[in-house]
Short mmCIF file of C-alpha atoms and ligand atoms in Angstrom, two decimals:
data_model
loop_
_atom_site.label_atom_id
_atom_site.label_comp_id
_atom_site.label_asym_id
_atom_site.label_seq_id
_atom_site.Cartn_x
_atom_site.Cartn_y
_atom_site.Cartn_z
CA MET A 1 51.12 103.64 145.67
CA PHE A 2 54.43 102.81 146.43
CA GLY A 3 56.07 106.37 147.97
CA GLN A 4 58.06 108.45 145.86
CA PHE A 5 62.00 107.28 144.56
CA MET A 6 63.29 110.82 145.73
CA ASN A 7 62.65 113.68 147.30
CA ILE A 8 63.75 116.81 145.49
CA ASP A 9 63.63 119.32 147.96
CA GLN A 10 66.23 117.02 150.16
CA PRO A 11 69.40 119.45 150.45
CA LEU A 12 72.73 117.41 148.45
CA THR A 13 76.51 117.62 149.30
CA LEU A 14 76.31 116.86 144.99
CA LEU A 15 74.76 120.03 144.70
CA GLY A 16 76.86 121.83 147.52
CA GLY A 17 73.80 122.30 149.90
CA ILE A 18 71.08 123.26 147.74
CA SER A 19 68.07 120.93 146.62
CA ALA A 20 67.38 119.03 142.81
CA HIS A 21 64.48 121.26 143.10
CA GLU A 22 66.04 124.77 143.39
CA PHE A 23 69.15 123.22 141.02
CA MET A 24 66.52 123.19 138.80
CA GLN A 25 64.33 126.33 139.37
CA THR A 26 68.07 128.27 139.49
CA TYR A 27 70.90 126.51 137.50
CA TRP A 28 69.42 124.14 135.38
CA GLN A 29 70.83 125.73 131.40
CA ARG A 30 70.45 128.90 132.81
CA LYS A 31 74.22 129.16 134.61
CA PRO A 32 77.46 127.55 135.56
CA LEU A 33 77.52 126.61 139.14
CA LEU A 34 81.01 125.78 140.76
CA ILE A 35 80.38 123.10 143.49
CA ARG A 36 83.56 122.55 146.55
CA GLY A 37 83.47 119.36 147.84
CA ALA A 38 80.64 118.37 145.76
CA ILE A 39 81.83 114.53 146.32
CA PRO A 40 84.02 114.61 149.77
CA ASN A 41 86.83 112.77 149.60
CA PHE A 42 85.82 111.57 146.02
CA LYS A 43 88.02 108.49 145.43
CA HIS A 44 86.53 106.56 141.94
CA SER A 45 86.97 103.01 141.51
CA LEU A 46 88.46 103.72 138.07
CA SER A 47 92.11 104.33 138.09
CA ILE A 48 94.16 106.79 135.65
CA ASP A 49 95.66 102.61 134.37
CA ASN A 50 91.76 101.34 134.71
CA ILE A 51 91.53 103.82 131.53
CA ARG A 52 94.00 103.21 129.40
CA GLU A 53 93.29 99.66 130.11
CA LEU A 54 89.14 100.33 128.47
CA VAL A 55 90.26 102.35 125.70
CA THR A 56 92.25 99.40 124.10
CA ARG A 57 89.06 97.95 123.95
CA GLU A 58 87.33 97.76 120.42
CA GLU A 59 83.18 98.18 121.87
CA VAL A 60 84.95 101.29 124.11
CA GLU A 61 84.71 104.24 121.72
CA SER A 62 87.67 106.84 122.85
CA ARG A 63 89.41 109.66 121.41
CA LEU A 64 93.19 110.81 121.59
CA ILE A 65 94.04 113.97 121.58
CA THR A 66 97.33 115.72 121.79
CA HIS A 67 98.43 120.00 121.29
CA ASP A 68 101.25 122.25 121.10
CA GLY A 69 99.94 125.10 121.52
CA GLU A 70 99.05 126.10 118.63
CA ASP A 71 97.82 122.88 116.75
CA TRP A 72 94.97 120.29 118.13
CA GLU A 73 95.45 116.80 116.92
CA MET A 74 92.64 114.21 117.17
CA GLU A 75 92.46 109.91 116.88
CA THR A 76 89.84 107.88 117.23
CA GLY A 77 90.39 105.04 119.47
CA PRO A 78 90.63 101.64 120.16
CA PHE A 79 94.60 102.67 121.47
CA ASP A 80 96.93 99.70 121.95
CA GLU A 81 99.11 102.81 123.71
CA LEU A 82 98.48 105.50 124.67
CA PRO A 83 101.57 108.54 125.40
CA PRO A 84 104.06 108.29 128.55
CA ALA A 85 102.63 110.16 131.24
CA SER A 86 105.73 112.52 131.06
CA GLN A 87 104.46 113.77 128.13
CA PRO A 88 102.40 116.71 128.49
CA ASN A 89 99.78 117.93 125.92
CA TRP A 90 98.02 114.89 125.52
CA THR A 91 94.38 113.83 127.06
CA VAL A 92 92.25 110.72 126.52
CA LEU A 93 88.63 110.85 126.44
CA ALA A 94 86.26 107.40 126.58
CA GLN A 95 83.01 107.82 126.36
CA SER A 96 79.64 105.92 127.98
CA VAL A 97 82.15 103.86 130.56
CA ASP A 98 78.89 103.62 132.43
CA LEU A 99 78.29 101.38 130.09
CA HIS A 100 81.54 99.44 130.92
CA ASP A 101 81.44 99.65 134.69
CA ASP A 102 79.08 99.56 137.03
CA ASN A 103 80.63 101.70 139.76
CA THR A 104 80.96 104.95 136.69
CA ALA A 105 77.08 103.62 136.05
CA ALA A 106 76.02 104.67 139.72
CA LEU A 107 77.29 107.70 139.46
CA MET A 108 75.71 108.94 136.76
CA ARG A 109 72.32 107.87 138.29
CA GLN A 110 72.96 110.58 141.34
CA PHE A 111 71.80 113.27 138.53
CA ARG A 112 68.63 111.03 138.25
CA PHE A 113 66.84 114.29 139.25
CA ILE A 114 66.87 115.67 135.81
CA GLY A 115 65.23 112.74 134.89
CA ASP A 116 66.26 109.56 132.52
CA ALA A 117 65.26 110.78 129.40
CA ARG A 118 67.63 113.36 129.61
CA LEU A 119 70.71 111.79 130.63
CA ASP A 120 72.67 110.73 128.76
CA ASP A 121 76.54 108.47 129.28
CA ALA A 122 78.70 109.90 131.62
CA MET A 123 82.92 110.20 129.45
CA ILE A 124 86.06 109.57 131.53
CA SER A 125 89.09 111.38 130.58
CA ILE A 126 93.04 110.78 131.36
CA ALA A 127 95.21 113.42 130.74
CA SER A 128 98.93 114.33 131.00
CA ASP A 129 99.90 118.12 132.17
CA GLY A 130 98.86 120.45 130.05
CA GLY A 131 96.69 117.72 128.34
CA GLY A 132 92.71 119.15 127.30
CA VAL A 133 90.51 119.51 124.25
CA GLY A 134 90.79 122.50 123.58
CA PRO A 135 88.74 126.41 124.52
CA HIS A 136 85.16 124.98 122.83
CA PHE A 137 81.70 125.56 123.80
CA ASP A 138 79.20 122.39 124.21
CA SER A 139 75.69 121.60 122.36
CA TYR A 140 74.38 120.13 125.97
CA ASP A 141 74.82 120.50 129.58
CA VAL A 142 77.12 119.30 131.55
CA PHE A 143 79.01 118.64 134.85
CA LEU A 144 82.48 118.29 135.19
CA LEU A 145 83.35 116.59 138.19
CA GLN A 146 87.33 115.88 139.03
CA ALA A 147 87.96 112.59 139.98
CA HIS A 148 91.89 112.55 140.32
CA GLY A 149 95.18 115.66 140.06
CA LYS A 150 94.20 118.72 139.35
CA ARG A 151 92.51 120.30 136.05
CA HIS A 152 92.40 124.35 136.09
CA TRP A 153 89.52 125.39 134.26
CA ARG A 154 88.54 129.08 132.77
CA ILE A 155 85.00 129.12 131.21
CA SER A 156 82.74 132.13 129.52
CA GLN A 157 79.42 133.15 129.06
CA GLN A 158 81.11 135.15 125.08
CA LYS A 159 78.65 135.33 122.48
CA ASP A 160 81.53 134.86 119.78
CA LEU A 161 81.44 131.39 119.53
CA SER A 162 83.02 131.45 116.10
CA LEU A 163 86.06 127.78 116.10
CA LEU A 164 88.92 127.15 114.37
CA PRO A 165 89.10 126.17 110.90
CA ASP A 166 89.47 123.30 109.35
CA LEU A 167 90.00 121.40 112.83
CA SER A 168 89.31 117.60 113.05
CA LEU A 169 87.52 118.99 116.37
CA LYS A 170 85.92 121.80 117.48
CA VAL A 171 88.11 124.88 119.39
CA LEU A 172 87.43 128.13 120.09
CA ARG A 173 88.57 131.31 117.56
CA HIS A 174 88.78 133.51 120.63
CA PHE A 175 88.82 132.39 123.98
CA GLN A 176 88.00 135.16 126.28
CA ALA A 177 87.99 133.51 130.40
CA GLU A 178 85.91 135.26 132.43
CA GLU A 179 85.85 133.45 135.65
CA GLU A 180 88.08 130.43 137.12
CA TYR A 181 88.96 127.60 139.76
CA VAL A 182 91.70 125.10 139.83
CA LEU A 183 89.53 121.81 140.70
CA GLU A 184 90.45 119.44 142.97
CA PRO A 185 89.04 115.85 143.34
CA GLY A 186 85.47 115.85 144.37
CA ASP A 187 84.74 118.89 143.53
CA MET A 188 82.51 119.82 140.37
CA LEU A 189 81.63 122.40 137.68
CA TYR A 190 77.76 122.51 136.28
CA LEU A 191 77.57 124.56 133.05
CA PRO A 192 74.55 124.74 130.58
CA PRO A 193 74.76 124.78 126.93
CA HIS A 194 77.57 127.05 125.08
CA VAL A 195 78.95 128.12 128.13
CA ALA A 196 83.30 128.12 126.51
CA HIS A 197 84.50 126.12 129.22
CA ASP A 198 88.17 125.76 128.51
CA GLY A 199 90.31 122.68 131.02
CA ILE A 200 93.70 122.07 131.58
CA ALA A 201 95.66 119.64 133.73
CA ILE A 202 97.85 120.03 136.35
CA GLY A 203 99.18 117.35 136.23
CA ASP A 204 98.20 113.51 135.82
CA CYS A 205 94.25 114.82 135.84
CA MET A 206 91.39 112.23 135.39
CA THR A 207 87.79 114.23 135.25
CA ILE A 208 84.00 112.40 134.18
CA SER A 209 82.21 113.98 132.37
CA ILE A 210 77.91 113.33 133.14
CA GLY A 211 76.68 113.76 130.17
CA PHE A 212 72.91 114.98 128.86
CA ARG A 213 71.07 114.77 125.39
CA SER A 214 68.54 116.97 123.50
CA PRO A 215 67.71 115.98 120.59
CA THR A 216 66.72 118.28 117.87
CA GLN A 217 63.56 119.79 116.36
CA ALA A 218 64.69 117.64 113.09
CA THR A 219 65.32 114.34 115.01
CA LEU A 220 61.50 114.69 117.07
CA ILE A 221 59.78 115.29 113.92
CA ARG A 222 61.58 112.45 112.15
CA GLY A 223 61.10 109.91 114.97
CA LEU A 224 57.00 110.99 114.96
CA MET A 225 57.09 110.50 111.07
CA ASP A 226 59.17 106.93 111.18
CA ALA A 227 56.41 105.89 113.77
CA VAL A 228 53.07 107.44 111.73
CA SER A 229 55.84 104.92 108.66
CA ASP A 230 55.40 102.04 110.71
CA GLN A 231 51.46 102.32 111.86
CA LEU A 232 51.29 102.28 108.33
CA ALA A 233 52.85 99.75 107.47
CA ALA A 234 51.02 97.84 110.34
CA ALA A 235 47.87 99.14 109.35
CA SER A 236 48.64 97.63 106.13
CA GLY A 237 49.64 94.33 106.42
CA GLU A 238 53.50 94.89 105.82
CA GLY A 239 54.72 94.35 108.82
CA PHE A 240 55.63 95.67 112.34
CA GLY A 241 58.82 98.13 112.25
CA LEU A 242 61.10 99.75 115.16
CA TYR A 243 57.38 101.68 116.23
CA ALA A 244 54.23 99.67 115.98
CA ASP A 245 54.69 96.44 117.93
CA PRO A 246 51.88 96.53 118.89
CA PRO A 247 50.85 98.75 116.58
CA ILE A 248 48.36 102.14 117.71
CA ALA A 249 44.67 102.45 116.07
CA MET A 250 45.03 104.28 112.88
CA PRO A 251 41.71 105.92 110.94
CA GLU A 252 40.03 102.86 109.28
CA THR A 253 39.28 106.30 106.15
CA MET A 254 43.37 105.57 105.81
CA GLN A 255 42.63 102.20 103.89
CA ASN A 256 40.13 104.50 101.41
CA ARG A 257 41.35 104.75 97.96
CA TYR A 258 41.28 107.40 96.03
CA THR A 259 38.50 108.79 93.41
CA ASP A 260 38.18 110.76 90.61
CA SER A 261 34.76 110.03 89.29
CA ASP A 262 35.16 114.17 88.37
CA ALA A 263 38.00 113.79 86.26
CA ILE A 264 37.70 115.14 82.72
CA ALA A 265 39.45 112.95 79.85
CA SER A 266 43.18 114.15 79.48
CA SER A 267 45.14 115.47 76.17
CA THR A 268 48.31 115.90 78.28
CA PRO A 269 48.73 112.10 79.76
CA ALA A 270 51.88 112.63 81.73
CA ALA A 271 51.32 115.42 83.76
CA LEU A 272 50.16 114.77 87.58
CA PRO A 273 46.82 115.48 88.22
CA GLU A 274 46.46 118.12 90.59
CA ASN A 275 43.70 116.21 92.38
CA LEU A 276 45.34 113.70 93.03
CA ILE A 277 48.53 116.34 94.66
CA GLN A 278 45.87 117.57 96.57
CA LYS A 279 44.24 114.86 98.09
CA SER A 280 47.45 113.73 98.66
CA LEU A 281 47.96 116.99 101.19
CA GLU A 282 44.75 116.52 102.45
CA ALA A 283 45.02 112.75 103.59
CA LEU A 284 47.91 113.78 106.15
CA HIS A 285 45.32 115.42 108.00
CA ALA A 286 43.62 112.09 108.53
CA VAL A 287 47.21 111.32 110.70
CA ARG A 288 46.78 111.81 114.31
CA PHE A 289 50.05 113.02 115.81
CA ASP A 290 48.63 112.58 119.57
CA GLU A 291 50.52 112.21 122.95
CA SER A 292 50.22 108.39 122.52
CA LEU A 293 52.54 108.04 118.81
CA ALA A 294 54.68 111.09 120.64
CA SER A 295 55.55 108.61 123.51
CA ARG A 296 55.34 105.37 121.21
CA PHE A 297 58.25 107.27 119.25
CA LEU A 298 60.18 108.29 122.58
CA GLY A 299 60.04 105.29 125.06
CA VAL A 300 61.19 103.35 121.92
CA TRP A 301 63.40 105.70 121.00
CA LEU A 302 65.12 106.96 124.31
CA THR A 303 65.21 103.24 125.76
CA GLU A 304 66.81 101.71 122.62
CA LEU A 305 70.39 100.58 123.45
CA PRO A 306 73.93 101.50 122.04
CA SER A 307 75.40 99.15 119.69
CA ASN A 308 78.18 98.86 122.22
CA SER A 309 75.87 97.65 125.71
CA TRP A 310 77.25 93.88 126.86
CA PHE A 311 74.63 91.81 129.38
CA ASP A 312 76.28 89.28 131.30
CA ILE A 313 73.97 86.04 131.45
CA ALA A 314 73.39 84.44 134.99
CA GLU A 315 74.79 81.13 134.79
CA GLU A 316 71.56 79.97 136.99
CA PRO A 317 68.49 82.50 136.63
CA ILE A 318 65.95 82.20 139.00
CA ASP A 319 62.50 81.82 138.37
CA LEU A 320 60.27 84.12 139.76
CA HIS A 321 57.80 81.57 139.77
CA ASP A 322 59.24 79.75 143.01
CA THR A 323 57.49 80.60 146.04
CA ASP A 324 60.88 79.57 148.43
CA LEU A 325 63.30 82.83 146.59
CA PRO A 326 66.56 83.34 148.30
CA ALA A 327 66.09 87.33 149.42
CA GLY A 328 67.94 89.36 147.62
CA ARG A 329 66.89 92.13 145.16
CA LEU A 330 66.11 92.21 141.17
CA VAL A 331 68.41 95.00 139.24
CA LEU A 332 68.46 96.43 136.26
CA ASP A 333 71.47 95.65 134.60
CA ARG A 334 73.49 99.28 134.41
CA CYS A 335 72.89 98.47 130.14
CA SER A 336 68.91 98.72 130.82
CA ARG A 337 67.02 101.76 129.87
CA MET A 338 63.60 101.53 131.12
CA MET A 339 60.56 104.49 130.35
CA TYR A 340 56.74 104.68 130.92
CA ARG A 341 54.00 107.02 130.48
CA GLY A 342 50.50 106.24 131.24
CA ASP A 343 50.01 102.28 130.59
CA GLU A 344 52.76 101.55 128.36
CA LEU A 345 56.30 100.76 129.34
CA TYR A 346 59.30 100.49 127.29
CA ILE A 347 62.73 98.69 128.14
CA ASN A 348 65.61 98.50 126.18
CA GLY A 349 64.07 100.14 122.83
CA GLU A 350 60.48 98.15 122.99
CA VAL A 351 57.00 97.78 124.62
CA ALA A 352 57.21 95.68 127.18
CA SER A 353 54.53 92.85 127.37
CA CYS A 354 52.75 93.96 130.14
CA PRO A 355 51.42 97.36 131.28
CA ALA A 356 53.25 99.20 133.68
CA SER A 357 51.84 98.75 136.92
CA PRO A 358 52.88 100.77 140.01
CA ALA A 359 54.71 98.01 140.59
CA LEU A 360 56.60 98.11 137.26
CA LYS A 361 57.21 102.20 137.40
CA GLN A 362 58.56 101.97 140.32
CA LEU A 363 61.23 99.20 139.00
CA ALA A 364 61.98 101.79 136.35
CA ASP A 365 61.90 104.43 138.68
CA GLN A 366 63.88 102.75 140.85
CA ARG A 367 65.83 100.50 138.96
CA GLU A 368 65.54 97.04 141.99
CA ILE A 369 63.04 95.43 143.63
CA GLN A 370 63.88 94.26 146.82
CA ILE A 371 62.55 89.88 147.11
CA PRO A 372 60.74 89.74 149.74
CA GLY A 373 58.65 92.56 149.70
CA ASN A 374 54.99 94.59 148.74
CA VAL A 375 56.46 95.77 145.39
CA PHE A 376 57.19 92.07 144.60
CA ALA A 377 54.73 90.07 146.06
CA GLU A 378 52.08 92.64 143.63
CA LEU A 379 53.57 91.08 140.57
CA ASP A 380 51.57 88.82 139.16
CA GLU A 381 52.00 85.83 137.58
CA ASP A 382 52.25 87.40 133.56
CA GLU A 383 54.48 90.20 135.29
CA ARG A 384 57.01 87.59 137.15
CA GLU A 385 57.67 85.44 133.54
CA MET A 386 58.27 88.61 131.79
CA LEU A 387 60.60 89.61 134.66
CA ASN A 388 61.65 85.90 134.07
CA ALA A 389 62.68 86.46 130.08
CA TRP A 390 64.82 90.15 131.29
CA LEU A 391 66.79 87.46 133.73
CA ASP A 392 67.09 85.54 130.78
CA ASP A 393 68.06 88.10 129.25
CA GLY A 394 70.56 89.98 131.25
CA TRP A 395 68.34 92.56 131.19
CA LEU A 396 67.99 92.65 134.66
CA GLN A 397 69.78 90.67 137.24
CA PHE A 398 69.00 88.84 140.88
CA LEU A 399 71.69 89.93 143.79
CA GLU A 400 71.32 87.55 146.95
CA GLY A 401 71.34 89.16 150.39
C1 SIN B 501 87.68 116.40 129.24
O1 SIN B 501 88.68 116.99 129.23
O2 SIN B 501 87.27 115.58 130.42
C2 SIN B 501 86.11 117.48 129.57
C3 SIN B 501 86.04 117.74 127.88
C4 SIN B 501 85.35 118.72 128.37
O3 SIN B 501 85.55 119.75 128.17
O4 SIN B 501 83.95 118.57 127.47
CO1 CO B 502 83.04 120.38 126.76
#
């Protein structure tokens, strides 16, 4: 109705001149890609000094890694003081900088062609000459964007992924580089999971890693079980829990009680009845593990906020019912997470009070709505009320102009 947000067939400088569609078909989860000049003349708005300041903060997750060629050490932040730039062989990594800085969040969102369900965070590392985290592999895809100075990357598709023992960080026991490159600002290296890599700073260095998340089967199963458990609690009047607000209808047979009219007198009263064991297993078949349950779990879980997200509350929030609103944009805060499936809309770990209308889906995809504009004009009274509440909570910001 309102048009597509992204043209996935358009060649992108960010991907070295291929389209998002082609990248996904050829490289994603399959093979590494080196992109020279992915962001021409790139200069990130955060400097090395800004990252030094960021890792002093309690709300920023950070790690300091030092090595002497053989031994590796890791400390977790916050760090009031870091080694001087003149001391070689250290790096400090700040996790999820997108939660704390608008420009980093905007940079990360250039990768939304992979989908919000998979996009995780933007980590920024700074390093002195020789600094790095050691040869290792990650279980996730990553785009390594060089932001300042140079980094010497060596990569390998080796099968031997055994690690050095007794270390607090994962360092490969035998790393055998197959390819190497020196990355300069704006260059980027994409690596699928399990490709071994080692990035060593050449002088002062800053690297931005766009990371992805991929749940294990165990996490997905547990999530579905939690969602079922919340639905059952809601159906029994025992509260809603994270995944049952509002509840999804459960089969009425759930409330049927155990019967054993065919039971015989027991001479071993402490023994568990086999009938009860079988009936318990049979009862499980009544649970509908269907798309609405999976969508409920995933929508709520994937939009849940990390504990260190923080919303700035507008001092004088506007009222979207007003008829003479100033021109501007309604923009999702950098920390807000919004997804949808079918009629259900999820925001920041909740099911939204209004269904996912085309206008609200547009807000989720584009992360903003223009005022005035035809999408804004589509919003009904209830939707405006809901967005007013999001403005009050800082989930949504109004930017005039
Ligand atoms: C970095 O050192 O900035 C990147 C860490 C990595 O290789 O995953
Ligand atoms: Co890595």
